[in-house]
Each structure stands twice: as C-alpha cells, then as structure tokens.
XYZ file of C-alpha atoms in Angstrom:
473
model
C 27.493 -54.342 -9.841
C 30.783 -54.084 -8.177
C 32.166 -55.298 -11.694
C 30.539 -52.481 -13.769
C 31.214 -49.331 -10.809
C 35.220 -51.085 -11.423
C 35.072 -50.727 -15.455
C 33.341 -47.177 -15.117
C 36.490 -46.043 -12.734
C 38.848 -47.713 -15.608
C 37.478 -45.496 -17.920
C 38.147 -42.441 -16.334
C 41.501 -41.065 -17.233
C 44.151 -39.832 -14.683
C 44.571 -36.749 -17.082
C 40.939 -36.253 -16.741
C 40.952 -36.449 -13.386
C 43.475 -33.630 -12.993
C 41.013 -31.342 -14.707
C 38.371 -31.643 -12.389
C 39.175 -28.631 -9.809
C 36.343 -28.325 -7.076
C 35.651 -24.939 -4.825
C 37.224 -25.090 -1.996
C 34.721 -24.984 1.071
C 35.967 -22.494 3.443
C 33.617 -22.297 6.884
C 33.266 -18.955 7.985
C 34.663 -18.251 11.491
C 31.709 -17.059 13.934
C 33.950 -14.722 16.002
C 36.349 -12.725 13.834
C 40.040 -11.632 13.525
C 41.212 -14.368 15.922
C 40.207 -13.230 19.054
C 40.938 -15.191 22.107
C 38.714 -16.058 25.444
C 39.822 -12.953 27.259
C 38.984 -10.677 24.508
C 35.333 -12.337 24.668
C 35.197 -12.015 28.461
C 36.373 -8.363 28.405
C 34.002 -7.091 25.491
C 30.918 -8.527 26.991
C 31.477 -7.312 30.652
C 32.676 -4.168 29.678
C 29.439 -3.624 28.104
C 28.155 -3.822 31.984
C 31.134 -2.467 33.750
C 31.809 0.314 31.939
C 30.578 4.246 32.988
C 27.025 4.354 31.683
C 27.237 6.027 28.501
C 25.771 9.428 27.950
C 23.368 7.878 24.598
C 21.863 5.259 27.534
C 20.434 8.565 29.815
C 18.801 10.183 26.678
C 17.053 7.055 25.405
C 16.503 6.157 28.732
C 14.692 9.621 29.704
C 13.072 9.603 26.133
C 11.986 6.112 26.947
C 10.055 6.638 30.032
C 8.812 9.875 28.259
C 6.979 7.448 25.795
C 6.272 4.896 28.249
C 3.891 7.456 30.208
C 1.850 7.551 27.290
C 0.500 4.158 28.009
C 0.086 4.748 31.953
C -1.703 7.980 31.469
C -4.004 6.312 28.968
C -4.716 3.250 31.114
C -5.344 5.582 34.172
C -7.464 7.502 32.272
C -9.583 4.302 31.048
C -9.647 2.781 34.028
C -11.404 6.108 35.395
C -13.449 6.661 32.634
C -14.381 3.313 31.081
C -13.795 1.108 28.038
C -15.616 3.643 25.407
C -12.401 6.057 25.526
C -11.179 3.482 23.132
C -12.638 3.656 19.266
C -14.390 0.143 19.977
C -17.782 0.296 18.889
C -20.612 -2.003 17.118
C -19.535 -3.997 15.074
C -15.774 -3.606 15.561
C -15.931 -4.260 19.250
C -12.182 -5.565 18.796
C -10.095 -2.391 18.122
C -6.339 -1.638 18.696
C -6.273 -3.533 21.800
C -6.614 -7.009 20.009
C -4.577 -5.845 17.373
C -1.630 -4.721 19.837
C -1.936 -8.237 21.481
C -1.437 -10.368 18.930
C 1.480 -8.008 17.578
C 3.406 -7.955 20.647
C 3.177 -11.783 21.024
C 4.406 -12.441 17.325
C 7.758 -10.059 18.316
C 8.417 -12.497 21.386
C 9.054 -15.556 19.036
C 12.303 -15.166 17.380
C 13.894 -15.240 20.736
C 12.369 -18.811 21.609
C 13.057 -19.802 18.394
C 16.769 -18.550 18.360
C 17.114 -20.438 21.366
C 15.392 -23.511 21.335
C 14.756 -24.662 18.367
C 18.370 -24.006 16.835
C 19.782 -25.075 19.912
C 18.119 -28.373 19.162
C 19.288 -28.114 15.695
C 22.943 -27.601 17.317
C 23.261 -24.309 15.186
C 26.182 -22.722 16.383
C 25.513 -19.040 14.748
C 22.650 -18.625 16.991
C 25.189 -17.661 20.374
C 25.924 -14.279 19.632
C 22.153 -13.485 19.487
C 20.298 -15.816 21.363
C 20.448 -13.668 24.505
C 19.209 -10.369 23.025
C 16.321 -12.434 21.669
C 15.381 -14.200 24.851
C 15.326 -10.511 26.656
C 13.147 -9.203 23.578
C 10.902 -11.917 23.965
C 10.265 -11.731 27.416
C 9.523 -7.906 27.526
C 7.167 -8.112 24.523
C 5.414 -10.912 26.225
C 5.086 -8.306 29.224
C 3.936 -5.350 26.685
C 1.181 -7.719 25.168
C -0.102 -8.615 28.160
C -1.311 -5.241 29.080
C -3.902 -4.612 26.136
C -6.197 -8.058 26.886
C -6.026 -7.495 30.943
C -7.642 -3.877 30.509
C -9.680 -4.624 27.558
C -12.046 -6.858 29.855
C -13.104 -3.310 31.158
C -13.451 -4.085 35.098
C -9.479 -4.793 35.090
C -10.114 -5.376 38.949
C -11.645 -8.577 38.083
C -9.250 -10.320 35.520
C -8.116 -12.706 38.556
C -11.342 -14.163 37.181
C -9.833 -15.344 34.316
C -7.721 -18.094 36.361
C -9.809 -20.927 37.348
C -8.940 -20.014 41.125
C -11.359 -21.446 43.916
C -13.764 -18.966 45.117
C -16.839 -18.373 47.350
C -19.011 -17.347 44.110
C -18.527 -20.492 42.028
C -17.409 -18.398 39.168
C -15.505 -20.474 36.820
C -13.942 -18.886 33.639
C -15.488 -20.321 30.078
C -13.053 -22.940 28.940
C -14.709 -22.914 25.612
C -13.483 -19.316 24.976
C -10.503 -19.030 23.038
C -9.987 -15.739 24.898
C -9.313 -17.975 27.771
C -6.835 -20.695 26.144
C -4.875 -17.144 25.427
C -4.745 -16.977 29.318
C -2.948 -20.345 29.678
C -0.585 -20.188 26.252
C 0.685 -16.718 27.232
C 1.341 -17.211 30.989
C 3.001 -20.717 30.376
C 5.049 -19.351 27.450
C 5.935 -16.335 29.577
C 7.223 -18.280 32.558
C 9.233 -20.773 30.206
C 10.819 -17.696 28.465
C 12.017 -16.446 31.806
C 13.688 -19.667 32.873
C 15.283 -20.212 29.524
C 16.394 -16.606 29.856
C 17.584 -16.678 33.439
C 19.081 -20.287 33.601
C 21.242 -19.179 30.445
C 22.896 -16.050 32.302
C 23.955 -17.708 35.176
C 27.559 -18.741 34.287
C 27.618 -15.179 32.744
C 26.567 -13.562 36.073
C 29.141 -15.662 38.254
C 31.849 -13.873 35.756
C 30.217 -10.694 36.687
C 30.127 -11.257 40.518
C 33.654 -12.566 40.361
C 35.187 -9.667 38.442
C 32.891 -6.599 40.510
C 34.531 -4.148 42.756
C 31.840 -2.134 43.978
C 30.160 -4.230 47.155
C 26.436 -3.920 45.522
C 27.541 -5.551 42.432
C 28.994 -8.179 44.520
C 25.766 -9.089 46.658
C 23.728 -8.262 43.294
C 25.416 -10.445 41.032
C 26.014 -13.055 43.461
C 22.543 -13.767 44.570
C 21.524 -13.848 40.751
C 24.409 -16.144 40.276
C 23.110 -18.782 42.684
C 25.977 -20.351 44.186
C 27.550 -21.032 40.522
C 31.408 -22.133 41.036
C 32.067 -23.130 37.448
C 32.415 -27.014 38.760
C 31.965 -29.826 36.629
C 28.751 -30.829 38.449
C 27.291 -27.388 38.055
C 27.750 -27.395 33.985
C 26.303 -31.166 33.813
C 23.458 -30.146 35.302
C 23.400 -26.770 33.654
C 23.404 -28.279 29.712
C 20.952 -30.860 31.145
C 18.465 -28.189 32.133
C 18.962 -26.220 29.505
C 18.539 -28.436 26.707
C 15.618 -30.022 28.189
C 14.114 -26.213 28.717
C 14.871 -25.824 24.973
C 12.770 -28.853 24.588
C 10.116 -27.975 26.347
C 10.044 -24.118 24.660
C 9.991 -25.575 21.190
C 6.511 -26.999 20.891
C 5.376 -23.680 22.789
C 6.564 -21.606 19.764
C 4.020 -23.292 17.741
C 1.807 -23.783 19.945
C 1.348 -20.231 21.499
C 0.602 -18.388 18.224
C -1.461 -21.092 16.841
C -3.989 -20.618 19.848
C -3.676 -16.856 19.358
C -5.165 -17.596 16.122
C -7.763 -19.467 17.286
C -8.925 -16.009 18.521
C -10.218 -15.175 14.963
C -10.535 -18.815 13.495
C -12.919 -20.703 15.539
C -15.354 -17.665 14.869
C -17.972 -18.085 12.195
C -17.270 -14.525 10.495
C -16.084 -14.717 6.698
C -12.377 -13.765 6.714
C -11.801 -15.224 10.054
C -13.168 -19.063 9.880
C -10.218 -20.225 7.917
C -7.768 -23.486 8.625
C -4.861 -21.946 7.123
C -4.666 -19.296 10.454
C -2.683 -21.665 12.641
C 0.554 -21.892 10.547
C 0.190 -18.589 8.639
C 0.332 -16.768 12.252
C 3.182 -18.676 13.381
C 5.025 -17.801 10.276
C 4.103 -14.540 10.223
C 5.364 -14.159 14.187
C 8.750 -15.817 13.240
C 8.952 -12.986 10.308
C 8.145 -10.355 12.589
C 10.251 -11.462 15.403
C 13.742 -11.576 13.441
C 12.386 -8.216 12.030
C 12.508 -6.830 15.666
C 15.891 -8.771 16.772
C 17.838 -6.877 13.603
C 16.300 -3.611 14.466
C 17.458 -4.204 17.761
C 20.840 -5.699 17.619
C 21.935 -3.737 14.205
C 22.422 -0.375 16.134
C 24.004 -2.196 19.182
C 26.494 -3.874 16.946
C 27.731 -0.305 15.686
C 27.605 1.461 18.969
C 29.326 -1.267 21.075
C 31.623 -2.197 17.915
C 30.500 -6.011 18.141
C 31.653 -6.954 14.217
C 33.734 -9.694 15.516
C 30.915 -11.527 17.162
C 27.958 -9.991 15.229
C 29.432 -11.047 11.891
C 28.226 -10.486 8.489
C 27.104 -14.197 8.608
C 24.865 -13.812 11.296
C 23.028 -10.802 9.642
C 22.965 -13.018 6.476
C 21.047 -15.881 8.146
C 18.103 -13.457 9.746
C 18.054 -12.250 6.266
C 17.251 -15.481 4.552
C 15.135 -16.452 7.717
C 13.045 -13.259 6.904
C 13.159 -14.023 3.306
C 11.694 -17.339 4.121
C 9.129 -16.525 6.593
C 7.788 -13.854 4.361
C 7.321 -15.891 1.323
C 5.287 -18.184 3.690
C 3.411 -15.069 4.683
C 2.618 -14.184 0.829
C 2.231 -17.486 -0.125
C -0.791 -17.370 2.664
C -2.245 -14.180 1.378
C -2.534 -15.642 -1.988
C -4.242 -19.161 -0.576
C -6.711 -17.063 1.107
C -7.926 -15.422 -2.015
C -7.778 -18.905 -3.960
C -9.736 -20.785 -1.171
C -12.364 -17.824 -0.838
C -13.093 -18.463 -4.837
C -12.495 -22.159 -4.835
C -15.277 -22.316 -1.857
C -17.769 -20.141 -4.150
C -19.002 -18.995 -0.877
C -20.253 -15.395 -1.696
C -19.685 -13.929 1.792
C -16.285 -15.306 2.217
C -15.677 -14.032 -1.630
C -17.060 -10.505 -0.420
C -14.502 -10.563 2.870
C -11.181 -10.535 0.946
C -12.310 -8.536 -2.046
C -13.287 -5.905 0.693
C -10.220 -6.481 2.175
C -8.106 -5.540 -0.678
C -10.712 -3.193 -2.006
C -13.372 -1.911 0.476
C -12.895 0.810 2.754
C -9.194 -0.406 4.315
C -7.761 -0.786 0.907
C -4.561 1.438 2.130
C -4.045 -0.528 5.264
C -4.060 -4.153 2.896
C -1.579 -2.644 0.568
C 0.827 -1.312 3.088
C 0.541 -4.697 4.442
C 1.592 -6.495 1.183
C 4.188 -4.278 0.435
C 6.029 -4.381 3.859
C 5.476 -8.229 4.031
C 5.840 -9.851 1.119
C 7.540 -7.035 -1.957
C 10.380 -6.122 0.753
C 11.713 -9.021 1.963
C 12.257 -10.177 -1.545
C 15.178 -7.586 -2.006
C 16.976 -10.233 0.386
C 17.366 -12.427 -2.629
C 20.377 -9.944 -3.673
C 23.353 -10.329 -1.831
C 24.331 -6.513 -2.223
C 20.963 -5.669 -0.377
C 22.203 -7.905 2.548
C 25.494 -6.585 2.709
C 24.300 -3.079 3.138
C 23.745 -2.760 6.886
C 21.620 0.484 6.692
C 19.185 -0.884 4.122
C 19.173 -4.311 5.998
C 18.016 -2.239 9.106
C 15.260 -0.106 7.064
C 13.844 -3.369 5.783
C 13.328 -4.732 9.301
C 11.723 -1.791 10.404
C 9.213 -2.074 7.186
C 8.859 -5.736 8.274
C 7.403 -4.566 11.753
C 5.036 -2.121 10.178
C 3.745 -4.655 7.778
C 2.990 -7.221 10.241
C 1.133 -4.703 12.808
C -0.862 -3.638 9.691
C -1.484 -7.450 8.947
C -3.281 -7.955 12.363
C -5.086 -4.482 11.737
C -6.456 -5.956 8.637
C -7.548 -8.977 9.888
C -9.302 -8.091 12.981
C -10.843 -4.784 11.852
C -11.617 -5.265 7.954
C -13.742 -8.678 8.878
C -15.456 -6.932 11.793
C -16.762 -3.692 10.249
C -18.143 -5.600 7.472
C -20.649 -8.626 9.108
C -23.248 -10.215 7.737
C -25.720 -7.078 8.057
C -25.482 -4.228 6.083
C -27.207 -2.205 8.225
C -24.752 -2.904 11.136
C -21.873 -1.938 9.338
C -19.269 0.634 10.392
C -16.033 2.237 10.179
C -13.155 1.833 12.921
C -11.255 4.939 13.648
C -8.685 4.900 16.685
C -9.011 7.275 19.428
C -6.162 9.449 20.930
C -5.731 7.299 23.861
C -5.643 4.434 21.554
C -2.691 5.703 19.531
C -0.700 6.861 22.839
C -1.572 3.899 24.359
C 0.148 2.033 21.885
C 3.254 3.782 21.322
C 3.514 4.187 24.880
C 4.371 0.422 25.032
C 7.335 1.142 22.744
C 8.808 3.185 25.707
C 8.198 0.731 27.973
C 9.650 -1.913 26.086
C 12.346 0.079 25.372
C 13.001 1.072 29.364
C 13.072 -2.843 30.000
C 15.448 -3.400 27.240
C 17.935 -0.418 27.894
C 18.317 -1.786 31.572
C 19.015 -5.290 30.731
C 21.551 -3.491 28.855
C 22.722 -1.628 31.810
C 22.832 -4.466 34.208
C 22.433 -7.909 32.498
C 25.406 -9.621 29.953
C 24.322 -9.139 26.454
C 25.879 -12.097 24.916
C 26.436 -15.622 26.592
C 29.915 -15.477 27.034
C 30.556 -19.060 27.544
C 28.398 -20.434 24.641
C 30.253 -17.591 21.960
C 33.881 -19.271 23.176
C 32.413 -22.988 22.888
C 32.225 -21.934 19.220
C 35.377 -20.615 18.998
C 38.358 -22.726 17.368
C 40.310 -22.056 21.015
C 37.339 -24.531 22.457
C 38.079 -27.212 20.102
C 40.289 -29.773 21.619
C 41.661 -31.089 18.343
C 43.059 -27.204 17.344
C 39.855 -26.314 14.981
C 40.284 -25.367 11.535
C 41.201 -21.653 11.858
C-alpha cells in the first residue's frame, strides 16, 4: 500500500503542484475593527450607565399602555367569567392555548443559544446570548398567564401542584396539561438561574464602576461578592457548564411536552407522532425570529455593529432557514401520512385545514413559515438588514397562525357534523393577547436599562487579545 502511494506521489510533477492555488481560509473576527478590552467594557457598561434616552421613555410609556390591555382583560375575565372569551363548543380551546404555545416557543432560542451552542463551543453566540436568555425568561412569564386564567377559577390554580391538603385533592397526573405545569415551571426556574448566573461577573463590573450609592448597593447585592478571583472563575465555569448540560434536554423536553397537549388526544389532526420534533423545530424557528426582531433595532440604536456583526446575523438566518425547512417538511409529511394511512377522518382534517373554513389562516401560515425563510438562500437578502428584520417579523406571525390552525381548525370540525362550529375571538381575547406584547416589552426595556446587554467576559474571551499565543488577527 505504501509503495503505491509513493508511486502516485512521484507521478505528480512539481510544475503541476505550482499550479494548484487553494483558496485561503479567512476567519471573520467576532469583534470588528480590532477593538480592545477597554472598549468592550465601556460600550456595554455605557448602555446601562448613560442617562436614560428619550426614546426609552416613549417606548416604556407605550408598552405600559399596551400592557394595561392584558390587566384590564384579566380583571374583567375574573369578575365576569371565562365566557367573555370566544371559547365555545366545540372550540373549548381558543386563543388562550394558542397564545400559550406561541410564547413558550418564543422562549426556546435563548436556551438553545446559551446552552446547546455553549456545549458545541460555538463562539459566535457570545454577543447575543444574554439578550436571548432575557427574552426566554420574559416569554415564559407571558406564556404562563394564559393557562393560569384558562382554568376559570384562578384562585384555585395552586391545585395544579401536588401540595398536601386536607381535602386529599390531587392533580390528574395522566393529563398532559398537568405535565405542562411541571415542564414549564422547571424550564422557567433553570432559565432564570442560567441567565442570572451568567451575569454575575458583569454585575460586579457595574458595581465597581458605580458612582451613585444606590447603584453600588444594587449591583453589589446582585454580584454576590464576586471579586474576580481564580477560584471564583473556576467555580463559575463549572456551574455554567453544568447548567448548560441541564438546560439542553429541557429545550427538547419542554416543547415536546407542550405538543403532547394535542398529540395524546384522539382527534384527527392532533393524534400524530410527528408533533414532538415538529413542535421543537417550530419553537427554535420562532425563537430565532424573535431574537432578530429584538436585536437588529438595538444594534442600530446603540451602534453595536462591531459586536453584533454580519456573521452573527448570517448564522441566525441560516438557522431560521434550516428550521423553517424542517417545519415545511413536517407540513408536507402530515398530508402524506393522512393520505397513506387511508383514514377518512384524518384525510378530511387536513383537507379542511387547507381548503375549509380557516383556509386563510393556513395559507398565511405556509407563506410566512415556508416561503419567506427560503429567501435566506440568497446572500444579498441576508446582507439586507431591514429586509432580514421584516422577514423575522413574518416568521413570528406565521408561527402564531400555525398554533391557531392546529388548535382551532381541528376542534371546529370534530366527528359529529351536528356539533361543528366556527371560532371567533372576542375583543377581550384580542386585547388580552396584544397586551402581553406590552408586558414583554416592559420587562425587556427594564432589562436594557439596568442590566448588561451582553456578557463582557465572554465577548472578551473570543477576541484575539485573549489568546495567549497572540491569535491570528
């Protein structure tokens, strides 16, 4: 064998080798313009330390006004009854469950960027993971509102937890809605821990730089005595890695369990085994769409072009393209399985989705989730930042309509034609849902104002100056 290889090498002439001109691999730096550590600290801390900008106050006041829609809607619902929503037979699940699944899906990108990409040692995550983690926590808080009030008598919602009580009343553990309680509460707890623990070194920097007394005490308490010592970093990195490992299966399990709300039912259109992977891909798809929707305006407002580079945007567009293609494949496979299974009820359910009374919602879903992301095949589209931002909004619109199509078209046409109906949301439904965007915006604006937008230590770790051997740049 070795003699054959030697003979082939002798045949290749030196003149031929000189003609070989391989392309040079140039790795794009993750922080542009050769910025140093001091610039990164000043840039990220400056967002928190500067005087509150006028646009922030206008956005905050607007968000407060929009969030009041949810507060008023929930007060009216509790005082009057769940009948103020559009829920009715046969569509007993209306916008409440649709909005719950939508917001849970939004929260998936943060954990994926922080946990899975951390375990895969993807360094490009460093500039976007903090904002994504914050988005996860706030989205789960918005999601929890809807099932909590959907139960009707919200003052008995604590019965969902298996707490010892004198009446010996226990939850129905065979219900997938009960599984949601455990999955979402666990996901929320781990997400908060992951988000907060990653901020501790940066909170200590803000504490040491603070000039006002209240800032020194506020960040001093949150920093938990961090002194940048070697043992602090050793324990921090180990804990961060363990939480990343714990969060990774949660990314897959939470939306899998949410899909069981539908998949374990015997209704045609719901009772399918493709739902768990299909829901997980859709959640990551919508989550990355929301990350782009939030970060692209912030990149322009705070002039973060050196930290959130075109490489970051390009990678997120590729993930949206990949997961959008998975979602489109799932749509087509649902029709194939319905045809191949030769079940007349199943076949009717999917034909009704595409051409029935909710045909308009189905084709909005397909247009936004399948067709729009395919534009990311073109480099010129990915380099057009305003167009990327518009497509990211379409992604979130399409994913909301996906949940609406799954829930409402199936329930509106069950086994008995005599009980068929048409679901229409009420004003209370609409205002309660859109008010959650205000609630989400309030939390995100407060995060921008008082907490570091990016992990300074992690951003610095991917810079050439952090390489003890000097790096390539």
